[in-house]
CSV table of C-alpha atoms and ligand atoms in Angstrom, one decimal:
chain,number,residue,atom,x,y,z
A,1,UNK,CA,20.2,-26.3,-11.4
A,2,UNK,CA,18.8,-24.1,-8.5
A,3,UNK,CA,18.3,-20.3,-7.9
A,4,UNK,CA,18.3,-17.8,-5.7
A,5,UNK,CA,16.9,-14.6,-6.3
A,6,UNK,CA,18.3,-11.0,-3.8
A,7,UNK,CA,17.7,-8.0,-4.4
A,8,UNK,CA,17.8,-5.0,-2.7
A,9,UNK,CA,15.4,-1.6,-3.2
A,10,UNK,CA,16.5,2.0,-3.4
A,11,UNK,CA,13.2,4.0,-2.4
A,12,UNK,CA,12.5,7.5,-2.7
A,13,UNK,CA,10.1,8.9,-0.8
A,14,UNK,CA,8.8,13.0,-1.8
A,15,UNK,CA,8.3,14.5,2.1
A,16,UNK,CA,5.6,16.3,2.5
A,17,UNK,CA,6.9,19.6,3.2
A,18,UNK,CA,4.7,22.8,2.1
A,19,UNK,CA,8.0,24.7,1.0
A,20,UNK,CA,11.4,23.3,-1.2
A,21,UNK,CA,13.9,21.3,1.3
A,22,UNK,CA,16.7,24.6,0.5
A,23,UNK,CA,14.1,27.2,-0.3
A,24,UNK,CA,11.1,29.2,0.4
A,25,UNK,CA,9.7,27.7,-3.1
A,26,UNK,CA,6.0,25.4,-3.6
A,27,UNK,CA,6.0,21.8,-3.7
A,28,UNK,CA,2.5,21.7,-5.1
A,29,UNK,CA,1.8,19.4,-7.3
A,30,UNK,CA,0.1,20.1,-11.0
A,31,UNK,CA,1.5,23.6,-11.5
A,32,UNK,CA,2.1,25.4,-14.7
A,33,UNK,CA,5.2,24.3,-15.6
A,34,UNK,CA,8.6,26.3,-14.1
A,35,UNK,CA,6.5,28.7,-12.3
A,36,UNK,CA,7.7,27.1,-8.9
A,37,UNK,CA,11.8,27.2,-9.1
A,38,UNK,CA,12.9,29.9,-7.6
A,39,UNK,CA,17.0,31.4,-7.6
A,40,UNK,CA,18.0,29.0,-4.9
A,41,UNK,CA,16.3,26.3,-6.8
A,42,UNK,CA,17.9,27.3,-9.9
A,43,UNK,CA,21.2,27.5,-8.2
A,44,UNK,CA,21.9,31.3,-9.8
A,45,UNK,CA,24.9,33.3,-8.2
A,46,UNK,CA,25.0,34.8,-5.2
A,47,UNK,CA,21.6,32.5,-3.2
A,48,UNK,CA,22.7,30.6,-0.6
A,49,UNK,CA,20.4,27.5,0.8
A,50,UNK,CA,18.7,27.6,3.9
A,51,UNK,CA,17.7,24.0,5.5
A,52,UNK,CA,13.8,22.9,5.7
A,53,UNK,CA,13.8,22.2,9.3
A,54,UNK,CA,10.2,20.0,8.8
A,55,UNK,CA,12.5,17.8,6.3
A,56,UNK,CA,14.9,17.3,9.0
A,57,UNK,CA,12.2,16.2,11.3
A,58,UNK,CA,10.4,13.8,8.7
A,59,UNK,CA,13.7,12.5,7.8
A,60,UNK,CA,14.3,11.8,11.8
A,61,UNK,CA,10.4,10.5,12.0
A,62,UNK,CA,10.6,7.5,10.2
A,63,UNK,CA,14.5,6.8,11.5
A,64,UNK,CA,12.5,6.6,14.4
A,65,UNK,CA,9.6,3.7,13.1
A,66,UNK,CA,12.5,1.9,11.5
A,67,UNK,CA,14.3,1.9,15.3
A,68,UNK,CA,17.5,3.2,13.4
A,69,UNK,CA,20.2,4.9,14.5
A,70,UNK,CA,19.9,8.9,13.9
A,71,UNK,CA,23.2,10.2,13.7
A,72,UNK,CA,24.0,13.3,16.0
A,73,UNK,CA,25.6,15.0,13.2
A,74,UNK,CA,24.5,14.6,9.9
A,75,UNK,CA,26.1,16.3,6.0
A,76,UNK,CA,25.1,17.0,2.9
A,77,UNK,CA,27.3,16.6,0.1
A,78,UNK,CA,27.4,17.9,-3.8
A,79,UNK,CA,27.4,15.0,-6.4
A,80,UNK,CA,28.4,16.9,-8.7
A,81,UNK,CA,27.0,15.6,-13.2
A,82,UNK,CA,25.7,17.5,-15.8
A,83,UNK,CA,22.0,16.9,-17.1
A,84,UNK,CA,19.3,19.5,-18.7
A,85,UNK,CA,17.4,18.8,-15.6
A,86,UNK,CA,20.1,20.0,-13.2
A,87,UNK,CA,20.9,23.8,-14.0
A,88,UNK,CA,23.1,24.3,-10.7
A,89,UNK,CA,24.9,21.1,-11.8
A,90,UNK,CA,25.1,19.3,-8.8
A,91,UNK,CA,22.2,17.5,-6.7
A,92,UNK,CA,22.8,18.3,-2.8
A,93,UNK,CA,22.4,14.8,-1.5
A,94,UNK,CA,24.0,12.6,1.6
A,95,UNK,CA,26.7,10.4,0.7
A,96,UNK,CA,28.8,9.4,3.5
A,97,UNK,CA,27.1,11.2,7.1
A,98,UNK,CA,23.4,10.4,6.1
A,99,UNK,CA,20.8,11.3,9.0
A,100,UNK,CA,19.7,7.6,9.2
A,101,UNK,CA,21.0,4.7,10.1
A,102,UNK,CA,21.2,1.6,9.7
A,103,UNK,CA,16.9,-0.3,10.6
A,104,UNK,CA,14.7,-2.4,10.4
A,105,UNK,CA,11.1,-3.3,8.9
A,106,UNK,CA,9.2,-5.5,9.4
A,107,UNK,CA,7.4,-7.6,6.4
A,108,UNK,CA,4.9,-9.3,6.3
A,109,UNK,CA,4.0,-11.9,3.2
A,110,UNK,CA,0.4,-13.4,1.6
A,111,UNK,CA,0.7,-16.2,4.0
A,112,UNK,CA,1.3,-14.2,7.0
A,113,UNK,CA,4.6,-15.0,7.4
A,114,UNK,CA,6.4,-12.0,8.4
A,115,UNK,CA,10.2,-11.3,7.7
A,116,UNK,CA,12.7,-8.5,8.8
A,117,UNK,CA,14.3,-6.7,6.1
A,118,UNK,CA,17.6,-4.5,7.0
A,119,UNK,CA,17.6,-1.0,6.1
A,120,UNK,CA,21.1,0.1,5.5
A,121,UNK,CA,20.9,4.1,5.9
A,122,UNK,CA,18.4,6.8,4.8
A,123,UNK,CA,19.4,10.2,3.2
A,124,UNK,CA,18.0,13.6,2.6
A,125,UNK,CA,18.4,14.7,-0.9
A,126,UNK,CA,16.9,17.2,-3.5
A,127,UNK,CA,14.7,16.4,-6.4
A,128,UNK,CA,15.8,17.7,-9.8
A,129,UNK,CA,13.7,18.9,-12.5
A,130,UNK,CA,12.3,16.8,-15.1
A,131,UNK,CA,12.3,16.7,-18.5
A,132,UNK,CA,8.8,16.4,-20.6
A,133,UNK,CA,9.4,14.4,-24.4
A,134,UNK,CA,5.8,14.2,-25.4
A,135,UNK,CA,4.5,17.7,-26.0
A,136,UNK,CA,7.9,18.5,-28.0
A,137,UNK,CA,8.1,17.5,-31.3
A,138,UNK,CA,12.2,16.8,-31.8
A,139,UNK,CA,12.9,19.3,-28.4
A,140,UNK,CA,12.9,17.9,-25.1
A,141,UNK,CA,10.8,20.6,-22.6
A,142,UNK,CA,12.4,20.9,-18.9
A,143,UNK,CA,10.4,21.5,-16.2
A,144,UNK,CA,12.1,23.2,-12.7
A,145,UNK,CA,9.1,22.9,-10.2
A,146,UNK,CA,10.5,19.7,-8.9
A,147,UNK,CA,13.8,20.9,-8.6
A,148,UNK,CA,14.8,21.3,-4.9
A,149,UNK,CA,11.7,19.3,-4.1
A,150,UNK,CA,13.0,17.1,-0.6
A,151,UNK,CA,13.2,13.2,-0.8
A,152,UNK,CA,14.0,10.6,1.6
A,153,UNK,CA,16.2,8.0,0.0
A,154,UNK,CA,15.4,4.9,1.6
A,155,UNK,CA,18.1,2.0,0.9
A,156,UNK,CA,17.3,-1.6,2.2
A,157,UNK,CA,19.9,-3.7,2.6
A,158,UNK,CA,19.5,-6.8,0.0
A,159,UNK,CA,17.5,-9.4,2.1
A,160,UNK,CA,14.8,-9.6,-0.2
A,161,UNK,CA,14.4,-13.2,-2.2
A,162,UNK,CA,11.3,-12.6,-4.3
A,163,UNK,CA,9.4,-10.2,-6.2
A,164,UNK,CA,6.5,-10.7,-3.8
A,165,UNK,CA,9.0,-10.3,-0.7
A,166,UNK,CA,10.3,-6.5,-2.7
A,167,UNK,CA,6.2,-5.8,-3.0
A,168,UNK,CA,6.0,-6.7,0.4
A,169,UNK,CA,8.4,-4.1,1.5
A,170,UNK,CA,7.6,-1.1,-1.0
A,171,UNK,CA,3.7,-1.7,0.8
A,172,UNK,CA,5.5,-1.4,4.6
A,173,UNK,CA,7.6,1.2,3.4
A,174,UNK,CA,4.5,3.2,2.4
A,175,UNK,CA,2.3,2.3,5.1
A,176,UNK,CA,5.1,4.0,7.4
A,177,UNK,CA,5.5,6.9,5.3
A,178,UNK,CA,2.2,7.4,5.4
A,179,UNK,CA,1.1,6.4,9.0
A,180,UNK,CA,3.8,9.3,9.9
A,181,UNK,CA,1.9,11.3,7.4
A,182,UNK,CA,5.5,12.5,6.0
A,183,UNK,CA,4.0,11.7,2.0
A,184,UNK,CA,1.2,11.4,0.4
A,185,UNK,CA,2.9,8.3,-0.6
A,186,UNK,CA,0.9,8.9,-4.4
A,187,UNK,CA,3.2,6.1,-6.7
A,188,UNK,CA,1.2,7.6,-9.5
A,189,UNK,CA,2.1,11.4,-8.4
A,190,UNK,CA,5.9,10.1,-8.5
A,191,UNK,CA,5.6,11.1,-4.3
A,192,UNK,CA,7.8,7.4,-4.5
A,193,UNK,CA,9.7,6.0,-6.6
A,194,UNK,CA,11.9,3.2,-6.7
A,195,UNK,CA,15.2,1.9,-8.0
A,196,UNK,CA,15.0,-2.1,-7.7
A,197,UNK,CA,18.6,-4.2,-7.3
A,198,UNK,CA,18.3,-7.3,-8.6
A,199,UNK,CA,21.0,-10.7,-8.4
A,200,UNK,CA,21.1,-14.1,-8.7
A,201,UNK,CA,23.1,-16.7,-7.5
A,202,UNK,CA,22.7,-20.8,-7.2
A,203,UNK,CA,21.0,-21.9,-4.5
A,204,UNK,CA,23.7,-22.6,-1.4
A,205,UNK,CA,26.5,-19.6,-2.8
A,206,UNK,CA,27.2,-17.7,0.3
A,207,UNK,CA,28.4,-14.6,-2.5
A,208,UNK,CA,26.5,-12.6,-4.3
A,209,UNK,CA,26.0,-13.1,-8.1
A,210,UNK,CA,26.3,-9.1,-10.0
A,211,UNK,CA,23.4,-7.7,-9.9
A,212,UNK,CA,21.7,-4.8,-12.5
A,213,UNK,CA,19.8,-1.9,-11.1
A,214,UNK,CA,16.4,-1.3,-12.4
A,215,UNK,CA,15.3,2.4,-12.4
A,216,UNK,CA,11.6,3.8,-13.6
A,217,UNK,CA,9.8,1.2,-11.3
A,218,UNK,CA,6.3,3.1,-10.0
A,219,UNK,CA,4.3,0.7,-8.8
A,220,UNK,CA,3.2,-2.1,-7.0
A,221,UNK,CA,2.4,-4.6,-9.8
A,222,UNK,CA,5.8,-2.4,-12.1
A,223,UNK,CA,8.0,-4.1,-9.5
A,224,UNK,CA,6.8,-7.4,-9.2
A,225,UNK,CA,6.9,-7.7,-13.1
A,226,UNK,CA,10.2,-5.7,-13.4
A,227,UNK,CA,11.7,-8.4,-11.0
A,228,UNK,CA,10.3,-11.7,-13.2
A,229,UNK,CA,11.0,-10.3,-16.0
A,230,UNK,CA,15.4,-9.6,-14.9
A,231,UNK,CA,15.5,-12.9,-13.4
A,232,UNK,CA,14.4,-14.8,-15.8
A,233,UNK,CA,16.7,-12.5,-18.2
A,234,UNK,CA,19.7,-13.4,-15.5
A,235,UNK,CA,18.9,-16.8,-15.3
A,236,UNK,CA,19.4,-17.1,-18.8
A,237,UNK,CA,22.2,-15.1,-19.3
A,238,UNK,CA,24.1,-17.6,-17.0
A,239,UNK,CA,22.9,-20.7,-18.5
A,240,UNK,CA,24.0,-19.7,-22.4
A,241,UNK,CA,27.4,-19.0,-20.7
A,242,UNK,CA,27.1,-15.6,-20.3
A,243,UNK,CA,28.1,-12.9,-17.3
A,244,UNK,CA,25.7,-10.2,-15.7
A,245,UNK,CA,27.3,-7.2,-15.8
A,246,UNK,CA,26.9,-4.4,-13.5
A,247,UNK,CA,24.3,-1.9,-14.9
A,248,UNK,CA,21.6,0.4,-15.0
A,249,UNK,CA,18.5,-0.5,-16.5
A,250,UNK,CA,15.0,0.7,-17.5
A,251,UNK,CA,11.5,-1.3,-17.1
A,252,UNK,CA,9.2,-0.8,-20.1
A,253,UNK,CA,5.5,-1.5,-19.0
A,254,UNK,CA,4.0,-1.2,-22.1
A,255,UNK,CA,6.8,-4.2,-23.4
A,256,UNK,CA,7.3,-5.9,-19.3
A,257,UNK,CA,10.9,-5.8,-20.1
A,258,UNK,CA,13.9,-3.9,-18.6
A,259,UNK,CA,16.5,-2.4,-21.1
A,260,UNK,CA,20.3,-1.8,-20.8
A,261,UNK,CA,21.1,2.3,-20.0
A,262,UNK,CA,24.2,2.7,-18.6
A,263,UNK,CA,27.0,0.7,-17.3
A,264,UNK,CA,27.2,1.4,-13.6
A,265,UNK,CA,29.8,4.8,-12.7
A,266,UNK,CA,31.4,5.4,-10.1
A,267,UNK,CA,31.0,7.2,-7.1
A,268,UNK,CA,34.2,8.8,-7.4
A,269,UNK,CA,32.8,10.3,-11.1
A,270,UNK,CA,31.0,12.5,-9.3
A,271,UNK,CA,33.1,13.8,-6.9
A,272,UNK,CA,31.4,14.4,-4.2
A,273,UNK,CA,32.1,16.7,-1.4
A,274,UNK,CA,30.2,18.9,2.1
A,275,UNK,CA,28.8,21.3,0.1
A,276,UNK,CA,29.9,24.5,1.7
A,277,UNK,CA,26.6,26.5,1.6
A,278,UNK,CA,25.7,24.2,4.6
A,279,UNK,CA,26.6,23.6,8.1
A,280,UNK,CA,26.5,19.4,9.1
A,281,UNK,CA,23.0,19.0,10.5
A,282,UNK,CA,23.4,18.3,14.7
A,283,UNK,CA,20.5,16.9,16.5
A,284,UNK,CA,20.6,16.7,20.3
A,285,UNK,CA,18.5,14.0,22.4
A,286,UNK,CA,15.7,16.9,23.5
A,287,UNK,CA,15.1,17.1,19.9
A,288,UNK,CA,14.9,13.3,19.0
A,289,UNK,CA,13.0,12.8,22.4
A,290,UNK,CA,10.4,15.3,21.4
A,291,UNK,CA,9.9,13.9,17.8
A,292,UNK,CA,10.0,10.3,19.4
A,293,UNK,CA,6.6,11.9,21.5
A,294,UNK,CA,5.0,12.5,18.7
A,295,UNK,CA,4.9,9.5,16.7
A,296,UNK,CA,1.6,8.2,16.1
A,297,UNK,CA,0.7,4.1,16.5
A,298,UNK,CA,2.8,2.5,13.5
A,299,UNK,CA,1.3,-0.1,11.2
A,300,UNK,CA,3.4,-3.1,13.0
A,301,UNK,CA,2.1,-2.3,16.3
A,302,UNK,CA,-1.5,-1.5,15.5
A,303,UNK,CA,-1.1,-5.2,13.4
A,304,UNK,CA,-0.1,-6.6,16.8
A,305,UNK,CA,-2.7,-5.1,18.6
A,306,UNK,CA,-5.6,-5.8,16.1
A,307,UNK,CA,-4.2,-9.8,15.6
A,308,UNK,CA,-4.1,-10.5,19.8
A,309,UNK,CA,-6.3,-8.1,21.3
A,310,UNK,CA,-9.3,-7.9,18.6
A,311,UNK,CA,-8.9,-11.8,18.2
A,312,UNK,CA,-7.9,-10.6,13.8
A,313,UNK,CA,-6.3,-12.9,11.9
A,314,UNK,CA,-2.7,-12.3,10.1
A,315,UNK,CA,-4.0,-12.1,7.5
A,316,UNK,CA,-7.4,-9.1,8.0
A,317,UNK,CA,-4.6,-7.8,10.5
A,318,UNK,CA,-2.5,-6.8,7.6
A,319,UNK,CA,-4.4,-5.6,4.8
A,320,UNK,CA,-6.3,-3.4,8.1
A,321,UNK,CA,-3.2,-2.2,9.5
A,322,UNK,CA,-1.7,-1.5,6.0
A,323,UNK,CA,-4.2,1.7,5.5
A,324,UNK,CA,-4.3,4.3,8.0
A,325,UNK,CA,-7.3,5.8,7.3
A,326,UNK,CA,-8.1,1.8,6.8
A,327,UNK,CA,-7.2,1.0,9.8
A,328,UNK,CA,-8.9,4.0,11.7
A,329,UNK,CA,-12.1,3.9,10.1
A,330,UNK,CA,-12.0,0.0,11.0
A,331,UNK,CA,-11.4,1.0,15.1
A,332,UNK,CA,-14.7,3.0,14.6
A,333,UNK,CA,-16.8,0.6,13.4
A,334,UNK,CA,-15.3,-2.2,15.7
A,335,UNK,CA,-16.1,0.8,18.6
A,336,UNK,CA,-19.8,1.0,17.8
A,337,UNK,CA,-20.6,-2.6,17.3
A,338,UNK,CA,-18.4,-4.6,19.7
A,339,UNK,CA,-17.4,-6.6,17.5
A,340,UNK,CA,-14.2,-6.6,15.2
A,341,UNK,CA,-14.1,-9.9,13.1
A,342,UNK,CA,-18.1,-8.6,11.5
A,343,UNK,CA,-16.2,-4.9,11.4
A,344,UNK,CA,-13.5,-6.0,9.5
A,345,UNK,CA,-15.6,-8.2,7.3
A,346,UNK,CA,-17.2,-5.2,6.6
A,347,UNK,CA,-15.2,-2.6,5.9
A,348,UNK,CA,-13.4,-5.6,4.0
A,349,UNK,CA,-15.6,-6.8,1.9
A,350,UNK,CA,-18.5,-5.1,1.3
A,351,UNK,CA,-17.4,-1.2,1.4
A,352,UNK,CA,-14.3,-1.8,-0.1
A,353,UNK,CA,-15.4,-3.8,-2.9
A,354,UNK,CA,-17.5,-0.1,-3.0
A,355,UNK,CA,-15.0,2.1,-2.4
A,356,UNK,CA,-13.1,0.6,-5.7
A,357,UNK,CA,-16.3,0.6,-7.9
A,358,UNK,CA,-16.3,3.9,-7.5
A,359,UNK,CA,-12.7,4.6,-7.2
A,360,UNK,CA,-13.3,6.4,-3.7
A,361,UNK,CA,-10.6,6.8,-1.0
A,362,UNK,CA,-12.3,5.5,2.3
A,363,UNK,CA,-11.3,8.7,3.7
A,364,UNK,CA,-14.4,9.8,1.6
A,365,UNK,CA,-16.3,7.1,2.0
A,366,UNK,CA,-20.0,7.9,1.6
A,367,UNK,CA,-21.0,5.6,4.4
A,368,UNK,CA,-20.2,6.4,7.9
A,369,UNK,CA,-18.2,4.7,10.3
A,370,UNK,CA,-20.7,5.0,12.7
A,371,UNK,CA,-23.2,4.4,10.6
A,372,UNK,CA,-21.7,1.1,9.2
A,373,UNK,CA,-21.4,0.2,12.8
A,374,UNK,CA,-25.2,0.5,13.2
A,375,UNK,CA,-25.4,-1.1,10.8
A,376,UNK,CA,-23.8,-4.0,12.2
A,377,UNK,CA,-25.6,-4.5,15.4
A,378,UNK,CA,-28.5,-4.8,13.2
A,379,UNK,CA,-27.6,-7.9,12.2
A,380,UNK,CA,-25.9,-9.0,15.0
A,381,UNK,CA,-29.3,-8.8,17.1
A,382,UNK,CA,-31.0,-10.1,14.5
A,383,UNK,CA,-32.7,-6.9,13.8
A,384,UNK,CA,-31.9,-7.4,9.8
A,385,UNK,CA,-30.7,-10.8,8.4
A,386,UNK,CA,-27.3,-10.5,5.7
A,387,UNK,CA,-29.6,-9.8,2.9
A,388,UNK,CA,-31.5,-7.2,4.0
A,389,UNK,CA,-28.5,-6.0,5.6
A,390,UNK,CA,-26.5,-5.4,2.4
A,391,UNK,CA,-29.7,-3.1,1.0
A,392,UNK,CA,-29.2,-1.1,3.8
A,393,UNK,CA,-26.1,-0.9,3.5
A,394,UNK,CA,-26.7,0.7,-0.2
A,395,UNK,CA,-29.3,2.5,0.8
A,396,UNK,CA,-27.0,4.6,3.3
A,397,UNK,CA,-24.5,4.2,0.9
A,398,UNK,CA,-26.5,6.3,-1.9
A,399,UNK,CA,-27.3,8.5,1.4
A,400,UNK,CA,-30.7,7.5,1.8
A,401,UNK,CA,-31.6,7.9,5.5
A,402,UNK,CA,-29.6,9.3,7.8
A,403,UNK,CA,-29.2,5.9,10.3
A,404,UNK,CA,-29.3,1.8,9.8
A,405,UNK,CA,-32.3,2.2,12.1
A,406,UNK,CA,-34.1,4.9,9.7
A,407,UNK,CA,-34.0,3.1,5.8
A,408,UNK,CA,-34.7,-0.7,8.3
A,409,UNK,CA,-38.1,1.0,9.5
A,410,UNK,CA,-38.3,3.7,5.6
A,411,UNK,CA,-38.2,0.4,4.1
A,412,UNK,CA,-39.4,-2.2,6.0
A,413,UNK,CA,-36.6,-4.8,6.3
A,414,UNK,CA,-37.5,-5.8,9.8
A,415,UNK,CA,-36.8,-9.8,9.9
A,416,UNK,CA,-39.6,-12.0,10.9
A,417,UNK,CA,-38.8,-14.5,13.1
A,418,UNK,CA,-42.3,-15.1,14.1
A,419,UNK,CA,-42.8,-19.1,13.4
A,420,UNK,CA,-46.0,-18.7,13.2
A,421,UNK,CA,-45.7,-15.9,10.5
A,422,UNK,CA,-43.4,-18.2,8.4
A,423,UNK,CA,-44.4,-21.5,8.8
A,424,UNK,CA,-48.1,-19.6,6.7
A,425,UNK,CA,-45.8,-18.7,4.0
A,426,UNK,CA,-43.9,-22.6,3.8
A,427,UNK,CA,-47.6,-23.7,3.9
A,428,UNK,CA,-48.8,-21.3,0.6
A,429,UNK,CA,-45.4,-21.8,-1.1
A,430,UNK,CA,-45.6,-25.9,-0.7
A,431,UNK,CA,-49.4,-25.6,-1.8
A,432,UNK,CA,-48.2,-23.8,-5.0
A,433,UNK,CA,-45.1,-25.8,-5.8
A,434,UNK,CA,-46.8,-29.5,-6.2
A,435,UNK,CA,-44.2,-30.8,-8.5
A,436,UNK,CA,-41.8,-29.8,-6.9
A,437,UNK,CA,-42.7,-31.0,-3.9
A,438,UNK,CA,-43.6,-34.5,-5.3
A,439,UNK,CA,-39.3,-34.1,-6.8
A,440,UNK,CA,-38.9,-33.7,-2.6
A,441,UNK,CA,-40.0,-36.9,-2.3
A,442,UNK,CA,-38.8,-38.9,-5.1
A,443,UNK,CA,-35.4,-38.4,-4.7
A,444,UNK,CA,-32.5,-39.8,-2.7
A,445,UNK,CA,-31.9,-38.8,0.6
A,446,UNK,CA,-28.6,-37.0,0.1
A,447,UNK,CA,-29.8,-34.6,-2.7
A,448,UNK,CA,-33.2,-33.9,-0.7
A,449,UNK,CA,-30.1,-31.1,1.0
A,450,UNK,CA,-29.5,-29.8,-2.2
A,451,UNK,CA,-33.3,-29.1,-3.7
A,452,UNK,CA,-33.8,-27.5,-0.3
A,453,UNK,CA,-32.9,-24.9,-1.7
A,454,UNK,CA,-35.6,-23.8,-4.0
A,455,UNK,CA,-38.1,-23.8,-1.5
A,456,UNK,CA,-36.5,-21.3,1.0
A,457,UNK,CA,-35.5,-19.4,-2.3
A,458,UNK,CA,-39.8,-18.9,-2.8
A,459,UNK,CA,-39.9,-18.2,1.1
A,460,UNK,CA,-37.6,-16.0,1.4
A,461,UNK,CA,-39.2,-14.0,-1.6
A,462,UNK,CA,-42.3,-13.8,-0.3
A,463,UNK,CA,-40.9,-12.5,3.0
A,464,UNK,CA,-39.5,-9.5,0.5
A,465,UNK,CA,-36.4,-11.0,2.1
A,466,UNK,CA,-37.3,-10.5,5.7
A,467,UNK,CA,-37.6,-14.4,7.2
A,468,UNK,CA,-35.2,-15.6,9.1
A,469,UNK,CA,-33.4,-17.8,6.7
A,470,UNK,CA,-32.5,-19.9,9.8
A,471,UNK,CA,-35.8,-20.9,11.2
A,472,UNK,CA,-36.7,-20.7,7.0
A,473,UNK,CA,-34.4,-23.9,6.9
A,474,UNK,CA,-35.4,-25.7,9.6
A,475,UNK,CA,-39.1,-24.9,9.9
A,476,UNK,CA,-39.0,-26.4,5.6
A,477,UNK,CA,-37.1,-29.0,6.6
A,478,UNK,CA,-39.7,-30.6,8.7
A,479,UNK,CA,-42.8,-29.5,6.7
A,480,UNK,CA,-41.3,-31.3,3.8
A,481,UNK,CA,-40.3,-34.0,5.3
A,482,UNK,CA,-43.4,-34.6,7.3
A,483,UNK,CA,-44.4,-34.8,3.7
A,484,UNK,CA,-42.4,-38.1,2.9
B,1,ADP,P1,25.8,1.7,-4.6
B,1,ADP,O1,25.9,2.3,-3.9
B,1,ADP,O2,26.9,2.0,-5.9
B,1,ADP,O3,24.3,2.2,-5.6
B,1,ADP,P2,25.2,0.2,-2.8
B,1,ADP,O4,25.8,-0.9,-2.5
B,1,ADP,O5,25.0,1.2,-2.6
B,1,ADP,O6,25.5,0.2,-3.9
B,1,ADP,O7,23.9,-0.7,-2.9
B,1,ADP,C1,22.7,-0.3,-3.2
B,1,ADP,C2,21.2,-1.5,-3.5
B,1,ADP,O8,21.6,-1.8,-3.8
B,1,ADP,C3,20.8,-1.5,-1.7
B,1,ADP,O9,19.8,-1.6,-2.1
B,1,ADP,C4,21.7,-3.0,-1.8
B,1,ADP,O10,21.0,-3.6,-0.9
B,1,ADP,C5,21.7,-3.3,-3.0
B,1,ADP,N1,22.6,-4.4,-3.5
B,1,ADP,C6,23.8,-5.0,-3.3
B,1,ADP,N2,24.2,-5.6,-3.6
B,1,ADP,C7,23.3,-6.3,-4.3
B,1,ADP,C8,23.1,-8.2,-5.4
B,1,ADP,N3,24.5,-8.7,-5.2
B,1,ADP,N4,21.9,-8.0,-5.5
B,1,ADP,C9,21.5,-7.5,-5.2
B,1,ADP,N5,20.9,-6.2,-4.1
B,1,ADP,C10,21.9,-5.8,-3.6
B,2,MG,MG1,22.9,3.7,-5.6
């Protein structure tokens, strides 16, 4: 039997407001426990919530970015349940009238192909506090700093058909919210959290299978691993004659498996009702137009422009446009050197490699876009060869010089293109390597191409890396073949 996987994601994005969604308490990360929860966040008697306008604006901007209908009227409801990290006894959320209606997101897969994933809706809600299990023996600590932090929950349609598509979708959402600047998107700090709904069905069948909802999937990699495990579990279960039950499961990254937490509660268990303390949110066209006017160029538009106007491959355009910082760095490098392909290669290759090695973000790159652009220009105008370029890059990275030109001068890296000078070095190398020359002459013609590498290496060494490699190659071949 052939099986098909069906996936829908619920992504919680922490909005980058400075204060909570219904109070003035700070949302800053990393404060001492229980220093940033005020009376409103705790739901003490006699206090009233006041909606944070910035959170509304951010939700709307997201909606506009995913081509969604924005609700003229949205309403906050109370979702009632008891849990120690929820002192109010209810979470304020939008159940029946969410602020963002149906929309869609384009995802790009590794082979460069694209697919549209529909968004069912996105709603505003507040976060709960956090239970701390590690530090207290036999007890659980409660930190309420996170209580009341604004979240946008983005609910997709079950449109994904593989773990790769789910990861690509999550990356697309991450790009959009970070481009918009409505979230820092930091998954390690919990600014983006993801519940993954997974089911399987026989290939060709239209009706969906029963789904399991996996909680605690907090990195791109874990999304793929949790889905891979869950799909296999469900297929095995069905093939052994069992049935999948609708339940919430927890992903355990250490054991690479999902475990049952609870069977699915019904919405009516929560006794949702409109929050009597908050007015409905009413938005008019002028406000939406104002926010639309502030939208930056979005990742999908950048990707398309990089491909169509700058001639980047689908793959390069996708990688570079995924992060706004990287896209802007690339654009600055490109405007300096004028060669998009080279700019893309250097940004994705040498620069990204160095940043990864030192665990730096591109915003903190020790080498500026301008410096990198100038360096590329010096390769393009043949001032230096590729090998010297890497040396210049390293020097600029280490702060040994202000510009590529300065480093090239200081280190004497200017490429030698003077034929006479290169010929002199070649003659010397040939004179110094009688054994290799004999071997070259005795070789089959097809093998000589490979053997020439030895001589190129020697000449490059003699020139301290500054000879033009194409010239060295051509001249060497002429001179060696003359000895045959
Ligand atoms: P609930 O309101 O109970 O959480 P929803 O129907 O709103 O359930 O769906 C929640 C998420 O589950 C959505 O992202 C949706 O795409 C996804 N989903 C729904 N049915 C399935 C299914 N059969 N397989 C996989 N995902 C599903
Ligand atoms: Mg749900």
